[in-house]
Amino acid sequence: MVESGAAVAEEQRQTAVDKAESNKNDAVSNSSDPSDRPIRVYADGIYDLFHFGHARSLEQAKKSFPNTYLLVGCCNDEVTHKFKGKTVMTASERYESLRHCKWVDEVIPDAPWVIDQEFLDKHNIDYVAHDSLPYADASGAGMDVYEFVKAVGRFKETKRTDGISTSDIIMRIVKDYNQYVMRNLDRGYSRKELNLSYVKEKRLRVNMRLKKLQEKVKEHQEKVGEKIQTVAKTASFHHNMWVENADRWVAGFLEMFEEGCHKMGTAIRDRIQESLRGQPGRGFLEYGDESDGDEYYYDSEEEYYDDGDYDSDEK
């Protein structure tokens, strides 16, 4: 049963290829691309969670020719869910996303999964643009949906953007599911809207609190470590400065101390002398400046004798 189905699919594919070859010959006989109108290029896809990878592929399609009118087909939910799987965005949301892309001139809703000659003729399509990777058709035989347009020479290859795809975006969300659930809970979504049980919600909240506490502890540890390193560097710097300059600093201090002591002693002596000058008659005679600080004159009745005039009883 499976083999007969595959045989029928193969027969249909061969018929389409033969017809495509005939159309190709007709196209060649009708000369090259028209110059009196824009080249009508068609690109199709699902465009779920429309991202810059989608936009770049459409940009390439738009720039395939100097004068291009870009039509973009987008499959509806029924066809997409049947052949590719569940989408995040609805068909109407995906259509609207495409309408806001600057490279798109026209959006074709409810686009077919497999392109045939009838569809090309209906929309006056000159070329179909897509990346060269094969996409399975609706027959289940693993045939490429773009085999027909490739065979007739009306396929324009575009390059995929590495590192970004709808599947990658969904994988990021699934990988960090708990964080995104808590994100929405914090923004006011109820656990019922997020399809969470009561126990699951409480467990998530406890885990998130513990995680935040761990992050705070780690942040505090990092700050303390930075301060310790700063203090150690400062202490090492000052220690090195002291070792290098200790002798000079000590000598400078002693010099300043000695100079200060000398000035202080001079000031004290000057104050004493000034005080004594203001109080005469206490055993000191003032004769102007002192010529000898150790010679004193006493105002008394004691006589001074010269050695030559001194009479002694002893001979």
Coordinates of C-alpha atoms in Angstrom, one line a residue:
M1 CA 0.0 0.0 0.0
V2 CA 2.8 2.3 0.9
E3 CA 4.8 1.3 -2.2
S4 CA 1.8 2.0 -4.5
G5 CA 1.4 5.5 -2.9
A6 CA 5.0 6.2 -3.4
A7 CA 4.8 5.1 -7.0
V8 CA 1.8 7.4 -7.6
A9 CA 3.7 10.3 -6.0
E10 CA 6.8 9.6 -8.2
E11 CA 4.6 9.5 -11.3
Q12 CA 3.0 12.9 -10.3
R13 CA 6.5 14.3 -9.7
Q14 CA 7.7 13.2 -13.1
T15 CA 4.7 14.6 -14.8
A16 CA 5.3 18.0 -13.1
V17 CA 9.0 17.9 -14.1
D18 CA 8.1 17.1 -17.7
K19 CA 5.6 20.0 -17.7
A20 CA 8.2 22.2 -16.1
E21 CA 10.7 21.4 -18.9
S22 CA 8.1 22.3 -21.5
N23 CA 7.4 25.6 -19.8
K24 CA 11.1 26.2 -19.5
N25 CA 11.6 25.8 -23.2
D26 CA 8.7 28.2 -23.8
A27 CA 10.2 30.7 -21.5
V28 CA 13.6 30.5 -23.3
S29 CA 11.9 31.0 -26.7
N30 CA 10.1 34.1 -25.3
S31 CA 13.5 35.7 -24.7
S32 CA 14.9 36.9 -21.3
D33 CA 13.3 38.7 -18.4
P34 CA 10.9 41.6 -19.2
S35 CA 12.4 45.0 -19.0
D36 CA 9.2 47.0 -19.3
R37 CA 7.9 46.0 -15.8
P38 CA 9.2 44.9 -12.4
I39 CA 10.3 41.3 -12.1
R40 CA 7.7 39.5 -9.9
V41 CA 9.5 37.4 -7.3
Y42 CA 7.6 35.2 -4.9
A43 CA 8.9 34.0 -1.5
D44 CA 6.9 31.8 0.9
G45 CA 7.2 30.5 4.4
I46 CA 5.6 30.2 7.8
Y47 CA 7.3 33.3 9.4
D48 CA 6.4 32.4 12.9
L49 CA 7.9 34.7 15.5
F50 CA 9.1 36.9 12.6
H51 CA 12.8 37.8 13.2
F52 CA 15.7 39.4 11.4
G53 CA 16.6 36.1 9.7
H54 CA 13.3 36.2 7.9
A55 CA 13.8 39.9 7.1
R56 CA 17.2 39.2 5.6
S57 CA 16.0 36.4 3.4
L58 CA 13.2 38.7 2.1
E59 CA 15.8 41.5 1.5
Q60 CA 17.8 39.1 -0.7
A61 CA 14.7 38.2 -2.6
K62 CA 13.8 41.9 -3.1
K63 CA 17.3 42.6 -4.4
S64 CA 17.4 39.7 -6.8
F65 CA 16.8 42.1 -9.7
P66 CA 17.3 45.9 -10.0
N67 CA 13.5 46.3 -10.3
T68 CA 11.6 43.7 -8.2
Y69 CA 8.1 43.4 -7.0
L70 CA 8.2 41.0 -4.0
L71 CA 5.2 38.8 -3.2
V72 CA 5.3 36.8 0.0
G73 CA 3.1 33.9 0.6
C74 CA 2.2 32.6 4.1
C75 CA 0.5 29.4 4.9
N76 CA -2.6 29.4 7.2
D77 CA -2.7 27.6 10.5
E78 CA -4.4 24.4 9.2
V79 CA -1.8 23.8 6.5
T80 CA 1.1 24.7 8.8
H81 CA 0.0 22.6 11.7
K82 CA -0.5 19.6 9.4
F83 CA 2.9 19.7 7.7
K84 CA 5.2 21.5 10.0
G85 CA 3.7 21.7 13.5
K86 CA 2.2 24.0 16.0
T87 CA 3.0 27.7 15.7
V88 CA 3.3 30.4 18.4
M89 CA 1.6 33.1 16.4
T90 CA -1.7 32.7 14.6
A91 CA -2.0 33.0 10.8
S92 CA -3.5 36.6 11.0
E93 CA -0.6 37.6 13.3
R94 CA 2.0 36.2 10.9
Y95 CA 0.3 37.9 7.9
E96 CA 0.4 41.2 9.8
S97 CA 4.1 40.8 10.7
L98 CA 4.9 40.4 7.0
R99 CA 2.9 43.5 6.0
H100 CA 5.2 45.6 8.3
C101 CA 8.4 44.4 6.6
K102 CA 9.7 47.1 4.3
W103 CA 10.9 44.6 1.7
V104 CA 7.5 43.2 1.1
D105 CA 5.3 44.6 -1.6
E106 CA 2.3 42.2 -1.2
V107 CA 1.3 39.5 1.1
I108 CA -0.6 36.4 -0.2
P109 CA -2.5 34.7 2.7
D110 CA -3.4 31.0 2.6
A111 CA -0.4 30.2 0.4
P112 CA -0.2 26.6 -0.8
W113 CA 2.4 24.2 0.7
V114 CA 3.5 23.1 -2.8
I115 CA 3.9 25.6 -5.7
D116 CA 2.5 24.6 -9.1
Q117 CA 2.2 26.1 -12.5
E118 CA -1.4 27.2 -11.8
F119 CA -0.3 29.2 -8.8
L120 CA 2.6 30.9 -10.8
D121 CA 0.2 31.8 -13.6
K122 CA -2.5 33.1 -11.2
H123 CA -0.1 35.6 -9.6
N124 CA 2.1 36.2 -12.7
I125 CA 5.2 35.0 -10.8
D126 CA 8.5 35.2 -12.7
Y127 CA 10.7 33.6 -10.0
V128 CA 10.5 31.9 -6.6
A129 CA 13.1 32.8 -4.0
H130 CA 14.0 30.6 -1.1
D131 CA 17.1 28.9 0.5
S132 CA 18.3 25.8 -1.3
L133 CA 17.6 23.3 1.5
P134 CA 15.0 20.7 0.4
Y135 CA 11.6 20.9 2.1
A136 CA 9.3 17.9 2.1
D137 CA 6.2 18.2 0.0
A138 CA 2.7 17.0 0.8
S139 CA 3.1 13.5 -0.8
G140 CA 5.0 12.0 2.1
A141 CA 7.6 10.7 -0.3
G142 CA 10.2 13.2 0.9
M143 CA 10.2 15.2 -2.3
D144 CA 11.3 18.8 -2.4
V145 CA 8.5 21.3 -2.5
Y146 CA 10.6 23.6 -4.8
E147 CA 11.6 20.8 -7.2
F148 CA 9.2 22.1 -9.8
V149 CA 10.4 25.7 -9.9
K150 CA 14.0 24.5 -9.8
A151 CA 13.4 22.3 -12.7
V152 CA 12.0 25.1 -14.9
G153 CA 14.8 27.4 -14.0
R154 CA 12.7 29.9 -12.0
F155 CA 14.3 29.4 -8.6
K156 CA 16.4 32.1 -7.0
E157 CA 18.5 30.9 -4.0
T158 CA 18.7 33.0 -0.8
K159 CA 21.0 32.4 2.1
R160 CA 19.9 31.6 5.6
T161 CA 21.1 33.6 8.5
D162 CA 23.2 31.5 10.9
G163 CA 22.4 31.6 14.6
I164 CA 18.8 32.6 14.4
S165 CA 15.6 30.7 13.6
T166 CA 12.1 30.3 15.0
S167 CA 13.1 26.9 16.4
D168 CA 16.1 28.5 18.2
I169 CA 14.0 31.1 19.8
I170 CA 11.5 28.5 21.0
M171 CA 14.4 26.4 22.3
R172 CA 15.7 29.4 24.4
I173 CA 12.2 29.8 26.0
V174 CA 11.9 26.1 26.7
K175 CA 15.4 25.9 28.2
D176 CA 14.7 28.8 30.6
Y177 CA 11.1 27.9 31.1
N178 CA 11.0 28.5 34.9
Q179 CA 12.5 32.0 34.5
Y180 CA 10.0 33.0 31.9
V181 CA 7.1 31.7 33.9
M182 CA 8.2 33.7 36.9
R183 CA 8.7 36.7 34.7
N184 CA 5.1 36.5 33.7
L185 CA 3.9 35.8 37.2
D186 CA 5.7 38.9 38.4
R187 CA 4.0 40.9 35.6
G188 CA 0.5 40.0 36.8
Y189 CA -0.4 36.8 34.9
S190 CA -2.3 34.2 37.0
R191 CA -1.1 30.7 37.4
K192 CA -4.2 29.5 35.5
E193 CA -3.3 31.6 32.5
L194 CA 0.2 30.0 32.6
N195 CA -1.3 26.5 33.1
L196 CA 0.4 26.0 36.5
S197 CA -0.7 24.0 39.5
Y198 CA -0.8 25.6 42.9
V199 CA 2.2 23.5 44.1
K200 CA 4.2 24.2 40.9
E201 CA 3.7 28.0 41.4
K202 CA 4.8 27.9 45.1
R203 CA 7.8 25.7 44.2
L204 CA 8.9 28.2 41.5
R205 CA 8.6 31.2 43.8
V206 CA 10.6 29.5 46.5
N207 CA 13.3 28.5 44.0
M208 CA 13.5 32.0 42.5
R209 CA 13.8 33.5 46.0
L210 CA 16.7 31.2 46.8
K211 CA 18.3 32.0 43.5
K212 CA 18.1 35.7 44.1
L213 CA 19.5 35.2 47.6
Q214 CA 22.5 33.3 46.1
E215 CA 23.1 36.0 43.6
K216 CA 23.1 38.7 46.3
V217 CA 25.5 36.6 48.4
K218 CA 27.8 36.1 45.4
E219 CA 27.6 39.8 44.6
H220 CA 28.5 40.7 48.2
Q221 CA 31.4 38.3 48.2
E222 CA 32.8 39.9 45.0
K223 CA 32.5 43.3 46.5
V224 CA 34.3 42.2 49.7
G225 CA 37.0 40.5 47.6
E226 CA 37.5 43.7 45.6
K227 CA 37.9 45.8 48.8
I228 CA 40.3 43.3 50.3
Q229 CA 42.5 43.5 47.2
T230 CA 42.3 47.3 47.3
V231 CA 43.4 47.4 50.9
A232 CA 46.2 44.9 50.3
K233 CA 47.5 46.9 47.4
T234 CA 47.3 50.1 49.4
A235 CA 49.1 48.5 52.4
S236 CA 51.8 47.1 50.1
F237 CA 52.3 50.5 48.5
H238 CA 52.6 52.3 51.8
H239 CA 55.0 49.7 53.1
N240 CA 57.2 50.0 50.1
M241 CA 57.2 53.8 50.4
W242 CA 58.2 53.6 54.1
V243 CA 61.1 51.2 53.3
E244 CA 62.3 53.3 50.5
N245 CA 62.1 56.7 52.3
A246 CA 62.4 55.9 56.0
D247 CA 65.9 57.2 56.4
R248 CA 65.1 60.4 54.6
W249 CA 61.9 61.0 56.6
V250 CA 63.6 60.3 60.0
A251 CA 66.5 62.6 59.1
G252 CA 64.1 65.3 58.0
F253 CA 62.1 64.9 61.2
L254 CA 65.1 65.2 63.4
E255 CA 66.3 68.3 61.5
M256 CA 63.0 69.9 61.9
F257 CA 62.8 68.9 65.6
E258 CA 66.3 70.4 66.2
E259 CA 65.5 73.6 64.4
G260 CA 62.2 73.9 66.4
C261 CA 64.0 73.3 69.7
H262 CA 66.6 76.0 68.9
K263 CA 63.9 78.5 67.9
M264 CA 61.9 77.7 71.1
G265 CA 65.0 78.0 73.3
T266 CA 65.9 81.4 71.7
A267 CA 62.4 82.6 72.2
I268 CA 62.4 81.6 75.9
R269 CA 65.7 83.3 76.5
D270 CA 64.5 86.5 74.8
R271 CA 61.4 86.5 76.9
I272 CA 63.4 86.1 80.1
Q273 CA 65.8 88.9 79.2
E274 CA 62.9 91.2 78.3
S275 CA 61.2 90.5 81.6
L276 CA 64.4 91.2 83.6
R277 CA 65.0 94.5 81.8
G278 CA 61.6 95.7 83.0
Q279 CA 62.4 95.0 86.7
P280 CA 65.7 97.0 87.8
G281 CA 67.2 97.1 91.4
R282 CA 67.2 93.4 92.1
G283 CA 70.9 93.0 92.1
F284 CA 71.5 93.5 88.4
L285 CA 72.9 96.6 86.8
E286 CA 72.0 97.3 83.2
Y287 CA 74.8 98.6 81.0
G288 CA 73.2 98.0 77.7
D289 CA 74.0 94.8 75.9
E290 CA 75.8 92.2 77.9
S291 CA 79.4 91.6 76.9
D292 CA 79.9 88.6 79.1
G293 CA 77.0 86.7 80.3
D294 CA 79.0 85.1 83.1
E295 CA 80.2 88.4 84.8
Y296 CA 78.0 89.8 87.5
Y297 CA 78.4 93.1 89.4
Y298 CA 77.1 93.3 93.0
D299 CA 75.9 96.5 94.6
S300 CA 77.5 95.9 98.1
E301 CA 80.0 97.4 100.5
E302 CA 82.6 94.7 99.7
E303 CA 85.8 96.3 98.5
Y304 CA 87.9 95.3 95.6
Y305 CA 91.7 95.2 96.3
D306 CA 94.5 95.4 93.8
D307 CA 97.2 92.8 94.2
G308 CA 99.9 95.6 94.5
D309 CA 98.3 97.5 97.3
Y310 CA 97.3 94.5 99.4
D311 CA 99.0 94.6 102.9
S312 CA 99.5 91.2 104.4
D313 CA 100.7 90.4 108.0
E314 CA 102.7 87.6 106.5
K315 CA 106.1 88.5 105.0

